[in-house]
Coordinates of C-alpha atoms and ligand atoms in Angstrom, one line a residue:
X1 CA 0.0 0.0 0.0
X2 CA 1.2 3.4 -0.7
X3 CA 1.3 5.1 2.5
X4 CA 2.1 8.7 0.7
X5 CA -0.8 11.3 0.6
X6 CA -1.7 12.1 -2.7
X7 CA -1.1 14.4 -3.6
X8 CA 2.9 14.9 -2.5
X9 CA 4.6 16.5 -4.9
X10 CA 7.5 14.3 -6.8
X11 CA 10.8 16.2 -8.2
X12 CA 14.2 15.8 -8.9
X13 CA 15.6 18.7 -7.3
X14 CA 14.3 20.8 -4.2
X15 CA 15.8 23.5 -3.7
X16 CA 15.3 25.2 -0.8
X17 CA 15.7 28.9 0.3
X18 CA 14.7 31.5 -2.8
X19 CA 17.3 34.4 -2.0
X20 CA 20.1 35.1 -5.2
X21 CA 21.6 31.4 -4.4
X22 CA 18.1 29.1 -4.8
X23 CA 16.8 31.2 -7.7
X24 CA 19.7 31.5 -9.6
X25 CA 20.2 27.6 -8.4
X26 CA 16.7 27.2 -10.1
X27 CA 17.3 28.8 -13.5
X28 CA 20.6 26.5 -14.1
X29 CA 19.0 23.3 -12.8
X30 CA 15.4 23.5 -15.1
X31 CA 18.2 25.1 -18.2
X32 CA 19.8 21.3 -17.3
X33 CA 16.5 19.6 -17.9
X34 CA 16.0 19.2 -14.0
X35 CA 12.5 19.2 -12.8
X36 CA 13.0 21.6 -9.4
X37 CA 10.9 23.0 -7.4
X38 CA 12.3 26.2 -5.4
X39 CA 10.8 26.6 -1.5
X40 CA 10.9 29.6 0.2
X41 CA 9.3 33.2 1.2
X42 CA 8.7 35.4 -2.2
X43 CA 10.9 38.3 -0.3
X44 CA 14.0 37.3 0.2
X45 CA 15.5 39.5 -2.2
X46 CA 13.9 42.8 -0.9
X47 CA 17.4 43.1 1.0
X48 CA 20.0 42.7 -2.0
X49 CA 20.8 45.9 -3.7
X50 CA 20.4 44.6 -6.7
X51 CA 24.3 45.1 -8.0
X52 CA 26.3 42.0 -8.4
X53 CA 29.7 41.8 -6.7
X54 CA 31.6 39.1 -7.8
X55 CA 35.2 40.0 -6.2
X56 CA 36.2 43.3 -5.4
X57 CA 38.5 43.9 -2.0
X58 CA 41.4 41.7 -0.7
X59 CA 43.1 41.3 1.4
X60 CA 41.4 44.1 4.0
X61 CA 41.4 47.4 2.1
X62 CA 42.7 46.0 -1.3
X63 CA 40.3 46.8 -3.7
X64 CA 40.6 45.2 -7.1
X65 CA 40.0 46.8 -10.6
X66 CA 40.2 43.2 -12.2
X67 CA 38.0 40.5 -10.0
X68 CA 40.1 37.5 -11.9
X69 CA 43.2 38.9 -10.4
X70 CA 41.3 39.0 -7.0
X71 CA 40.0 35.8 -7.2
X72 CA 43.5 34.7 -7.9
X73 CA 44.8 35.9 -5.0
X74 CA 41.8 34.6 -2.9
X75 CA 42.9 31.3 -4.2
X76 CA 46.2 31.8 -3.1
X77 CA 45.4 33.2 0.9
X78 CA 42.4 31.8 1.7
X79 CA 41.7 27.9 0.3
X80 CA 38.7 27.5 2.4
X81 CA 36.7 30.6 0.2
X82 CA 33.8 28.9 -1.7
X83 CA 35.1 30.9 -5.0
X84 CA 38.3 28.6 -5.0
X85 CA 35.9 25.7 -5.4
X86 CA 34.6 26.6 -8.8
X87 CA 37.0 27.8 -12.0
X88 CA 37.1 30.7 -13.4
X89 CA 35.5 29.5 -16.5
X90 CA 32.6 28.3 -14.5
X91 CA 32.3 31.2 -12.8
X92 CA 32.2 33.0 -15.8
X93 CA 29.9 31.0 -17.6
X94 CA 27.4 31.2 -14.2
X95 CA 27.4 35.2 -15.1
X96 CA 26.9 34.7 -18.3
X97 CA 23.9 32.4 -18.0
X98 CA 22.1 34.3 -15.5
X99 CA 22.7 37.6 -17.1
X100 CA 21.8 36.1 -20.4
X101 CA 18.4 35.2 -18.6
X102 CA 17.8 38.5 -16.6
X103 CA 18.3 40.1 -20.4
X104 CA 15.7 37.8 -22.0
X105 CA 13.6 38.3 -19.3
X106 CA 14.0 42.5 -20.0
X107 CA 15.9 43.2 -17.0
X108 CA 19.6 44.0 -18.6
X109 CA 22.8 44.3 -16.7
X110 CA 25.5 45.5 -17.9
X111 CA 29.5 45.3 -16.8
X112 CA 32.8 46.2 -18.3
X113 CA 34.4 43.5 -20.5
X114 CA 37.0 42.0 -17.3
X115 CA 36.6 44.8 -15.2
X116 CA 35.0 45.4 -11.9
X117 CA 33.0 48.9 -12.0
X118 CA 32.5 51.7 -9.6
X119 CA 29.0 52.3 -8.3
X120 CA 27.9 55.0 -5.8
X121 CA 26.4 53.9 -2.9
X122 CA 23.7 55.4 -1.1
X123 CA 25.8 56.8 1.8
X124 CA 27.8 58.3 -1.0
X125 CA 31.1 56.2 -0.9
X126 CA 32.5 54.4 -3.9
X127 CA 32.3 50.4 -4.1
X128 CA 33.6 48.4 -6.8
X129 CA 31.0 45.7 -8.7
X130 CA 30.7 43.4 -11.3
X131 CA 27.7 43.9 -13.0
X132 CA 24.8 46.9 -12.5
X133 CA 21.0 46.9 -13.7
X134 CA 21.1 48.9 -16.9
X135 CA 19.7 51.5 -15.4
X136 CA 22.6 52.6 -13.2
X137 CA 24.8 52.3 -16.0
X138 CA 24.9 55.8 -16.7
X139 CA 25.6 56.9 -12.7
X140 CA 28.9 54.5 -13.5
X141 CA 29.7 56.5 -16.2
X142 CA 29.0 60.1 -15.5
X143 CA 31.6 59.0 -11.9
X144 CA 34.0 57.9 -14.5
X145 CA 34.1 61.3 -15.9
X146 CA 33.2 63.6 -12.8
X147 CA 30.5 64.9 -15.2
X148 CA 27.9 68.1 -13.6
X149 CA 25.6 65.6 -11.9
X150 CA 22.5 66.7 -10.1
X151 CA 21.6 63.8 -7.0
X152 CA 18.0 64.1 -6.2
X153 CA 16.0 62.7 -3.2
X154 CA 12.5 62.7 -2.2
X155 CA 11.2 64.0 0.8
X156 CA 10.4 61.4 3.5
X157 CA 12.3 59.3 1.9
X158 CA 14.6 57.6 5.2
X159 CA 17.7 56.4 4.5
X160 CA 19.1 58.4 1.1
X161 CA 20.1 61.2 1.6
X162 CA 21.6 62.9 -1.8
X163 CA 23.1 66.5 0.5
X164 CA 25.2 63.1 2.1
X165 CA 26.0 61.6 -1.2
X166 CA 27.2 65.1 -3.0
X167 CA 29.1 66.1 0.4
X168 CA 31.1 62.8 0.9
X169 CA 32.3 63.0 -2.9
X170 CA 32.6 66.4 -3.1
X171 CA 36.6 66.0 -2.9
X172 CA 36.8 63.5 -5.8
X173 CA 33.8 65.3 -7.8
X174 CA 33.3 68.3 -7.4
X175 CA 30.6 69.1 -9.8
X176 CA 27.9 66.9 -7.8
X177 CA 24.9 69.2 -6.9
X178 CA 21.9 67.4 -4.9
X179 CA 18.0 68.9 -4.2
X180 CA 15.3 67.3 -2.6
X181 CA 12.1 67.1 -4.5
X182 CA 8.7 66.4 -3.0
X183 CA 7.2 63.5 -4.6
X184 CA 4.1 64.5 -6.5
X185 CA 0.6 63.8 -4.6
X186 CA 3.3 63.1 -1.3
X187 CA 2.9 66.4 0.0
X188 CA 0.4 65.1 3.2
X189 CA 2.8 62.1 4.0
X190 CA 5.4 62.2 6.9
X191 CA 7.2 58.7 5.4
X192 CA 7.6 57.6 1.4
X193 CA 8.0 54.2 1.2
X194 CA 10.5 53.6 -2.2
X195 CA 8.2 50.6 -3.0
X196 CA 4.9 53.2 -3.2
X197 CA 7.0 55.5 -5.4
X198 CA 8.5 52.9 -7.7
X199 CA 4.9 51.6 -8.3
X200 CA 3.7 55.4 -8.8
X201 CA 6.1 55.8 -11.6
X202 CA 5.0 53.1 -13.6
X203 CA 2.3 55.3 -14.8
X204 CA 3.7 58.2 -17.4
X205 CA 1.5 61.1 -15.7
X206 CA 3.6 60.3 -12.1
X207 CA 6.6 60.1 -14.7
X208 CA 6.0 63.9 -16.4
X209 CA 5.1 65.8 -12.6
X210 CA 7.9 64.5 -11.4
X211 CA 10.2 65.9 -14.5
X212 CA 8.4 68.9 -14.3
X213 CA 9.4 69.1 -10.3
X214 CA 13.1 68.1 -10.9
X215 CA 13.4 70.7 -14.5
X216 CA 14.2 74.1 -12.9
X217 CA 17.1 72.3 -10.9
X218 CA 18.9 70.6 -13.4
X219 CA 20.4 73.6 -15.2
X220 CA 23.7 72.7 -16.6
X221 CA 24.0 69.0 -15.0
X222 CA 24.9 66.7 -18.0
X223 CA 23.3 63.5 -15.8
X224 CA 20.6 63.3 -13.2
X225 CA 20.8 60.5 -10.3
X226 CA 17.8 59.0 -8.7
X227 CA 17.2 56.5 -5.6
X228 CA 16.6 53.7 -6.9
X229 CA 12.5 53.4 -7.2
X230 CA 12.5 54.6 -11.1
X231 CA 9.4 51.7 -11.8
X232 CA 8.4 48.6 -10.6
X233 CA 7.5 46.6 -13.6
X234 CA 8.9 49.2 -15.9
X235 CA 11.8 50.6 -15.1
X236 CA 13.5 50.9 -18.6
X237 CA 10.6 52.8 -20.0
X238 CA 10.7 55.1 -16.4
X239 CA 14.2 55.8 -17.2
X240 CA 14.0 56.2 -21.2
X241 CA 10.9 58.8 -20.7
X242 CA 12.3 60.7 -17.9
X243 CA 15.6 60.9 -19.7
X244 CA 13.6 62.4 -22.4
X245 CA 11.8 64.6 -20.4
X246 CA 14.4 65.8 -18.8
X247 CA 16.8 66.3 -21.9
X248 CA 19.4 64.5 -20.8
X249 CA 20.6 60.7 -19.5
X250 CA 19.4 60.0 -15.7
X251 CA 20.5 56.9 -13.9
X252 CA 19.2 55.1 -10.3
X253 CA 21.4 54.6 -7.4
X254 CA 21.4 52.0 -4.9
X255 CA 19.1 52.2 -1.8
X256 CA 19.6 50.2 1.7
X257 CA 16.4 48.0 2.1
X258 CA 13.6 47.7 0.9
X259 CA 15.6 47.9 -2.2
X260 CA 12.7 48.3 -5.6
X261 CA 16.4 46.4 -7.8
X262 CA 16.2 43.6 -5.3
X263 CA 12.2 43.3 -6.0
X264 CA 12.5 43.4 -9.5
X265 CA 15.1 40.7 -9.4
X266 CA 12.8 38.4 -7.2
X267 CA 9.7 39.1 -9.9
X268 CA 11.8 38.9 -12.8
X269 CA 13.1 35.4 -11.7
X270 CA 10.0 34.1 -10.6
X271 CA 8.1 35.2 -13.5
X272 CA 10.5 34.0 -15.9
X273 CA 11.4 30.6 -14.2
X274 CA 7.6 30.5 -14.8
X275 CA 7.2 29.8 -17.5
X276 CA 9.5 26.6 -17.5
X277 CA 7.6 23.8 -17.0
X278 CA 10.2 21.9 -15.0
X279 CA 9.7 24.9 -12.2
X280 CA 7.4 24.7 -9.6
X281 CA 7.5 27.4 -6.1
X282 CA 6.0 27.3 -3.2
X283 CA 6.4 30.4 -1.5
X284 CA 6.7 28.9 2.0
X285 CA 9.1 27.7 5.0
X286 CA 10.4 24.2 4.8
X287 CA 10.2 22.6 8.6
X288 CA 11.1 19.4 7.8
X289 CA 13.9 17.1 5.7
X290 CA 14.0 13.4 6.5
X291 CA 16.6 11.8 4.6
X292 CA 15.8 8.2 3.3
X293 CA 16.2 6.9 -0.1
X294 CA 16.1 10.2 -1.2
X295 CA 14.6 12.7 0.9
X296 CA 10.8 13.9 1.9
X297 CA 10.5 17.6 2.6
X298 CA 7.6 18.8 4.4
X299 CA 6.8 22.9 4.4
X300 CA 4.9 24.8 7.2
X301 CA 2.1 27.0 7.1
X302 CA -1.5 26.6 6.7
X303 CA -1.4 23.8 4.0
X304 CA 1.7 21.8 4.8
X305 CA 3.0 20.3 1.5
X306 CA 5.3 17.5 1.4
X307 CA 7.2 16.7 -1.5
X308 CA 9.7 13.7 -2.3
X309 CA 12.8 14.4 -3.9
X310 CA 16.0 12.8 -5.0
X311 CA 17.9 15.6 -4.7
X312 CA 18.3 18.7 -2.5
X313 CA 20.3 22.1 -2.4
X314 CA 20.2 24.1 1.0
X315 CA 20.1 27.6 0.1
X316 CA 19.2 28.9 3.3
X317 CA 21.5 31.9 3.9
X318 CA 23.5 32.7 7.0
X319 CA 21.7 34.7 10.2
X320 CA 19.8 37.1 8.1
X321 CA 17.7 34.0 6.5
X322 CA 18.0 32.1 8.9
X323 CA 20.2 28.9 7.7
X324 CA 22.0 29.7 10.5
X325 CA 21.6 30.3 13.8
X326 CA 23.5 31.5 16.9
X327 CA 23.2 30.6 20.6
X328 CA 25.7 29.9 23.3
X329 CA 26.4 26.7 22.4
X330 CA 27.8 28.0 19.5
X331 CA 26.5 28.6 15.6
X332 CA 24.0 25.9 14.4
X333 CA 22.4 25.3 10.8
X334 CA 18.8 25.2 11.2
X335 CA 17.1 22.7 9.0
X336 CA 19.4 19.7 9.0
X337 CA 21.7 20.1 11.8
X338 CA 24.5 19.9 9.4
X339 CA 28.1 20.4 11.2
X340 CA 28.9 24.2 11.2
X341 CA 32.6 25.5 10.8
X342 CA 33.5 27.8 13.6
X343 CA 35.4 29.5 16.2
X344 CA 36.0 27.0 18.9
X345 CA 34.9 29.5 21.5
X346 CA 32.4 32.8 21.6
X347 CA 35.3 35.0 22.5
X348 CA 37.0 34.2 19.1
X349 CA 33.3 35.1 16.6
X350 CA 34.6 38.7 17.1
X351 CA 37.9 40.6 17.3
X352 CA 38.1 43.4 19.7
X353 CA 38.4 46.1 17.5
X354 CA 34.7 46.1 15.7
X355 CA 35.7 47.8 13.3
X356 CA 39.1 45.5 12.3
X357 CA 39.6 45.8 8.8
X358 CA 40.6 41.8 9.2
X359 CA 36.5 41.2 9.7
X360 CA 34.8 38.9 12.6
X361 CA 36.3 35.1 12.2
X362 CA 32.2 34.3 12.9
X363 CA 31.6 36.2 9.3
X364 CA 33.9 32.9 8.0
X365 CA 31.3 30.6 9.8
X366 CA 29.0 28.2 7.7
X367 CA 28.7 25.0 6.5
X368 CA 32.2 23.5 5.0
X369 CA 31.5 21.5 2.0
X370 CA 34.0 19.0 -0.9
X371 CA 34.9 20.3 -4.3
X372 CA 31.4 19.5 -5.5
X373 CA 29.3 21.2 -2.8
X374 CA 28.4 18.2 -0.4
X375 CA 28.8 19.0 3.5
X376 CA 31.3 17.2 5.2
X377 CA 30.4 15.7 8.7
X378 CA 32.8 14.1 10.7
X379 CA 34.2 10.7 10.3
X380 CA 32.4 8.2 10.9
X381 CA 28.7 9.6 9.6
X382 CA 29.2 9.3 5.8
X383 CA 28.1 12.3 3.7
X384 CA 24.1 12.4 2.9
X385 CA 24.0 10.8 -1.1
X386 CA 22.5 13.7 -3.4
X387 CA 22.6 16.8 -0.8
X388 CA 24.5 19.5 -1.3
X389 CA 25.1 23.4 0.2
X390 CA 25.3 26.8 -1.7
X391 CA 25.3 30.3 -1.1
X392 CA 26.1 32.4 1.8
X393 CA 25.4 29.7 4.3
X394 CA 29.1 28.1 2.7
X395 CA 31.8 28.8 5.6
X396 CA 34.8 30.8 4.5
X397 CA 33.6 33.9 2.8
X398 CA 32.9 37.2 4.8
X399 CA 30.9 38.2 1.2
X400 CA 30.2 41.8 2.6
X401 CA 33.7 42.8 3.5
X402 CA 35.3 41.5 0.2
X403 CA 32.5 42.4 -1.7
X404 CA 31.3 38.8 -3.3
X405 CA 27.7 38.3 -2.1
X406 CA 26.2 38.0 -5.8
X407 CA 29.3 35.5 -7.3
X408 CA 29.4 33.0 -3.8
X409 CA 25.3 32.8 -4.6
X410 CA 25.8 32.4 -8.7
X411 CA 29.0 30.9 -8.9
X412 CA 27.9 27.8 -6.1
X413 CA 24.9 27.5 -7.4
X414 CA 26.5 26.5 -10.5
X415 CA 29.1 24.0 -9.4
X416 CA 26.5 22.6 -6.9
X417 CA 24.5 22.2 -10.0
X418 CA 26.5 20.5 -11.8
X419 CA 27.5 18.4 -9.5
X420 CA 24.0 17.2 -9.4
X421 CA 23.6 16.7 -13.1
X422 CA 26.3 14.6 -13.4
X423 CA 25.3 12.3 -10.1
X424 CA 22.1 12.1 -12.3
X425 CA 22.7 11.1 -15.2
Ligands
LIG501 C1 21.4 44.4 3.0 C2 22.1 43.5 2.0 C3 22.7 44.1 0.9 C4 23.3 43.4 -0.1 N1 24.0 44.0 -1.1 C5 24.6 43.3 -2.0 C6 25.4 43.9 -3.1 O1 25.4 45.1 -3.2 N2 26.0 43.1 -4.0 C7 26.0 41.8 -3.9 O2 26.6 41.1 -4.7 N3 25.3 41.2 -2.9 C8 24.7 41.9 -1.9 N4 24.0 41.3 -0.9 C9 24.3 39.9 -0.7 C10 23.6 39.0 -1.5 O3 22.2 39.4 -1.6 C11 23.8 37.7 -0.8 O4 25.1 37.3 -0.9 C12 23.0 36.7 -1.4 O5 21.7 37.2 -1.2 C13 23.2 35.4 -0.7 O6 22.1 34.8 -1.0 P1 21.6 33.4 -0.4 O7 20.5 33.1 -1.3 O8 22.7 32.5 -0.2 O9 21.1 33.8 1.1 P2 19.9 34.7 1.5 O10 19.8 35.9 0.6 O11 20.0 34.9 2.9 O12 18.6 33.8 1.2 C14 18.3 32.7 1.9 C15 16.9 32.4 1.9 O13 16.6 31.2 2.4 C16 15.3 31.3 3.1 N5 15.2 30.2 4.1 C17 15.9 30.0 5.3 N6 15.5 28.9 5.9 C18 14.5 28.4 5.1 C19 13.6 27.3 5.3 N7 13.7 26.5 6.3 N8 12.7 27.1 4.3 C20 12.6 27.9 3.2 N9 13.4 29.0 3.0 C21 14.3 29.2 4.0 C22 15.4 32.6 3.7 O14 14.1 33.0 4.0 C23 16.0 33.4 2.6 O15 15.1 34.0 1.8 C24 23.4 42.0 0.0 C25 22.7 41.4 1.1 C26 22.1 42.1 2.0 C27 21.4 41.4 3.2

């Protein structure tokens, strides 16, 4: 007798955990033929800027013009990073795949051919990246040049300020001027949400007040920056009619969360995994992996699904998404209980100085896997067949101080991926 309910769901691949690593995880897994079906909340990507890092600083305050050269290095120091598991032509071809998708899917990046970029950041500092939604392209460009730019903000709007942007650059470019516009139709509200705004300007009448706001400041500025919140759904055409309105290129800066790139990434992805028939979602929480002859996954909420798969990938993120969590026992992976590479002691997660350019040894915890992505437990357990780890959950990359959130989640998601077609086929 079958003693499964009915209606369990049967896939190849479950992926679990839908930040950058499980959706980019996702695409290259249903591109491989590999029925998947991706589990996790629809939001986890509100937090991620939106700009792709894929190596831009070390060792502590070495920043890098040419990631490739970084990455060499990295392989060199530090043996345990999760970049040095994966070649540089995989890691290459992981970019190119995903951006070849974002493109399709009319959300174009674009990057310089080898090259990390220069973006400005929101607190108006300087950060190098790999890859920027088209429509920041231009902010890299007018920096390049130290064009007349005008930074604008909108009033209420927390956390971007562009009088803090134009003053902390004002030694390397001078000709940065900043205003603050109230939003049209905002006048009554003490907070703007960037999310409200972005979904505002998706309409061409939102699109023309604003210009005609913004017009009597722009005077001889050759570029305009924006927060980023140009569109929701439309962002390109935002951008291409406000560049006309305004009589001259415009570009969208990065914002701290809730970031309108990061949402457009999430809906992009989900839309066009969509349409693949080998995808399914479900946007829930998994509570449950038992491992057997494969493994059955159970998910929480009000209609628990459970779903029997041959194969999964733990994407589950570090503290922050809770694949990992801390306590004073020490650092523990949530789902699975899987071994955790750490300090031996609390005293060590942190160095004295907080703000050591060295980094916190507990930003180096995670989960420490082989070549191919499979944790290692200790000897004797054996390794679970068919399970493997990606993302920022992988021990040995502190992804914010050396700038390589975006590549860990792309380029792991790759290799783990490939790891799995080839024990399938
Ligand atoms: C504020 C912020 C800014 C960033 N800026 C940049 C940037 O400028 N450039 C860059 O390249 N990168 C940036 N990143 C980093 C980049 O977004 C991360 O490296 C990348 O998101 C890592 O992705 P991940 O999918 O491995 O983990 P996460 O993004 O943490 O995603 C893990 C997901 O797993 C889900 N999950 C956890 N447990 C379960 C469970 N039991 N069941 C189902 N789902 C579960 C979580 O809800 C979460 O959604 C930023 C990240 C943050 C937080």
């Amino acid at each position: 007798m079958n003693s499964q309910a009915p209606d369990t769901i049967h896939t190849e691949l479950t992926i679990i955990g839908s930040g950058m690593t499980g959706m980019a995880a996702a695409l290259f897994a249903v591109n491989r033929g590999i029925s998947t079906t991706l589990i996790g909340q629809h939001s986890a990507m509100n937090f991620a800027s939106g700009v792709m890092d894929l190596m831009g600083v070390h060792p502590a305050g070495q920043e890098w013009d040419d990631p490739w050269k970084a990455l060499d290095r990295v392989r060199k120091d530090l043996p345990n990073h999760p970049l040095v598991k994966v070649d540089n032509l995989d890691i290459e071809n992981a970019m190119e795949e995903l951006l070849g998708f974002l493109k399709d899917q009319a959300l174009p990046y674009h990057r310089a051919a080898r090259k990390n970029i220069n973006v400005i950041t929101s607190v108006g500092t300087i950060k190098k990246t790999y890859a920027v939604p088209e429509t920041m392209w231009n902010g890299v460009v007018a920096l390049e040049k130290k064009s007349p730019t005008l930074i604008v903000d909108l009033d209420g709007m927390k956390l971007f300020s562009a009088r803090q942007i134009a003053s902390s650059l004002a030694d390397r470019w001078p000709d940065l001027g900043h205003e603050t516009i109230v939003f049209p139709g905002s006048e009554a509200l003490e907070e703007l949400h960037p999310e409200h705004v972005a979904r505002a300007l998706d309409l061409s009448a939102n699109r023309v007040k604003l210009a005609n706001r913004i017009k009597p400041f722009v005077k001889d500025a050759a570029y305009v920056g924006f927060p980023a919140l140009l569109g929701m759904y439309s962002s390109r055409e935002a951008v291409t009619e406000l560049e006309q309105l305004l009589e001259r290129p415009i570009f969208e800066i990065p914002t701290p969360p809730v970031s309108v790139p990061g949402i457009r990434l999430q809906e992009t992805f989900i839309s066009g995994l969509g349409k693949n028939k080998l995808f399914r979602t479900l946007s829930t929480m998994v509570t449950h992996v038992k491992t057997d002859s494969g493994f059955t996954i159970t998910t929480g909420g009000n209609t628990p699904e459970t779903i029997r798969s041959k194969a999964v990938l733990l994407a589950t993120g570090r503290f922050l998404g809770k694949g990992l969590t801390a306590s004073r026992q020490g650092i523990q992976e949530t789902l699975m209980d899987l071994p955790v590479e750490q300090p031996e002691t609390r005293e060590e997660w942190h160095r004295n100085d907080l703000f050591s350019p060295q980094g916190h040894p507990v930003n180096r915890a995670g989960i420490k896997t082989d070549d191919h992505f499979t944790p290692l437990v200790p000897a004797p357990e054996k390794p679970v067949k068919n399970l493997h780890v990606a993302g920022a959950i992988l021990a040995g990359s502190d992804w914010m101080r050396m700038k390589c959130g975006s590549g860990v989640a792309i380029a792991t998601a790759f290799a783990a991926i490939k790891a799995i077609e080839k024990a399938n086929k």
